[in-house]
Structure formats: structure tokens, C-alpha cells
C-alpha positions as semicolon CSV with decimal commas, in nm:
position;residue;x (nm);y (nm);z (nm)
1;M;1,108;-2,836;-3,601
2;K;1,339;-3,136;-3,590
3;R;1,455;-3,025;-3,248
4;F;1,115;-3,091;-3,092
5;R;1,037;-3,428;-3,257
6;H;1,068;-3,609;-2,926
7;I;0,784;-3,405;-2,779
8;R;0,538;-3,535;-3,036
9;R;0,646;-3,891;-2,958
10;L;0,535;-3,880;-2,596
11;N;0,250;-4,114;-2,535
12;G;-0,023;-4,034;-2,282
13;A;0,160;-4,197;-1,990
14;G;0,481;-4,005;-2,061
15;A;0,298;-3,676;-2,069
16;I;0,122;-3,756;-1,743
17;I;0,453;-3,839;-1,576
18;I;0,605;-3,510;-1,689
19;V;0,307;-3,315;-1,558
20;L;0,319;-3,499;-1,224
21;V;0,692;-3,433;-1,183
22;M;0,637;-3,063;-1,255
23;M;0,350;-3,046;-1,004
24;I;0,557;-3,216;-0,732
25;A;0,848;-2,979;-0,795
26;A;0,614;-2,679;-0,766
27;M;0,469;-2,811;-0,438
28;V;0,816;-2,867;-0,291
29;L;0,920;-2,515;-0,387
30;A;0,601;-2,366;-0,239
31;T;0,648;-2,561;0,084
32;T;1,008;-2,448;0,114
33;L;0,912;-2,083;0,061
34;S;0,624;-2,115;0,305
35;C;0,847;-2,266;0,575
36;S;1,102;-1,987;0,549
37;S;0,820;-1,731;0,561
38;M;0,677;-1,899;0,873
39;E;1,021;-1,905;1,037
40;E;1,065;-1,535;0,963
41;G;0,719;-1,459;1,100
42;K;0,793;-1,656;1,415
43;A;1,125;-1,477;1,468
44;L;0,959;-1,137;1,421
45;F;0,676;-1,235;1,655
46;E;0,918;-1,342;1,927
47;A;1,143;-1,036;1,887
48;K;0,882;-0,766;1,836
49;C;0,573;-0,884;2,026
50;G;0,760;-1,049;2,311
51;T;0,894;-0,717;2,432
52;C;0,547;-0,607;2,546
53;H;0,343;-0,929;2,571
54;P;0,393;-1,277;2,711
55;L;0,426;-1,488;2,394
56;D;0,171;-1,748;2,500
57;Y;-0,091;-1,470;2,526
58;S;-0,131;-1,464;2,148
59;F;-0,176;-1,840;2,128
60;Q;-0,492;-1,818;2,337
61;E;-0,674;-1,650;2,048
62;T;-0,781;-1,819;1,726
63;N;-0,812;-1,544;1,467
64;N;-0,805;-1,558;1,090
65;L;-0,556;-1,364;0,877
66;A;-0,780;-1,057;0,839
67;E;-0,829;-1,032;1,216
68;W;-0,455;-1,077;1,287
69;N;-0,373;-0,814;1,023
70;K;-0,601;-0,569;1,203
71;I;-0,449;-0,652;1,543
72;T;-0,087;-0,637;1,428
73;K;-0,149;-0,313;1,239
74;T;-0,281;-0,159;1,562
75;M;0,015;-0,292;1,760
76;A;0,255;-0,153;1,498
77;R;0,107;0,193;1,556
78;Y;0,151;0,155;1,932
79;S;0,512;0,047;1,884
80;E;0,604;0,394;1,752
81;G;0,807;0,264;1,459
82;K;0,957;-0,045;1,620
83;I;0,732;-0,267;1,405
84;T;0,700;-0,182;1,036
85;E;0,385;-0,245;0,836
86;K;0,566;-0,518;0,643
87;E;0,675;-0,688;0,966
88;A;0,322;-0,663;1,105
89;K;0,188;-0,848;0,800
90;K;0,447;-1,124;0,837
91;I;0,363;-1,160;1,207
92;A;-0,011;-1,175;1,123
93;K;0,049;-1,444;0,862
94;Y;0,248;-1,649;1,111
95;L;-0,017;-1,617;1,384
96;A;-0,300;-1,704;1,145
97;N;-0,124;-2,023;1,035
98;I;-0,017;-2,173;1,367
């Protein structure tokens, strides 16, 4: 128990600072992961959807994630294997968040 004596000595302000630092670190990590996911979704959208559609066509619609999932799932079926289900979900997430 001697190892953890310093933890008991934290006053209220010290504990709050530690919690805030942990929350900020979690938000930075989440933002970083989200950005890379968005970049991947954008790259897939441009590579997969751009072969059949003008890219600005999709920006004319404002759909939520469920609607884009339905649309991209349908397009994946039309693509005859060129777009996987996993790729379709990433594209839908990208389109729903732009």
C-alpha cells in the first residue's frame, strides 16, 4: 500500500486536473481516429463512386447515416463486387459527416 500513498494525498484540485488531462487526451485520440476514418472514406468515395457518378452529384443530397448506408449498400450490389460491404459503410459514414 505504500506504493499508492501519493494518490491519497491528491487534493480536489489535483484530482480535477488529472481527470481533465485524461479527458483531453481521449478527445485528441478520438479526433485523430475520426480524421483518418474520414480521409479513408473520402478516398474510397472518390475511387469507387467516381467511376460511375460525377462526385459533386452526391454532395447535392443531405442524407443521414442510415439513408447513406442504404444507398451505398444498393450501389455496392450494382458494382458487382467492386465495392465491398465494409467499403460501402465507410463511404456512407464519410458522406453523412460532410
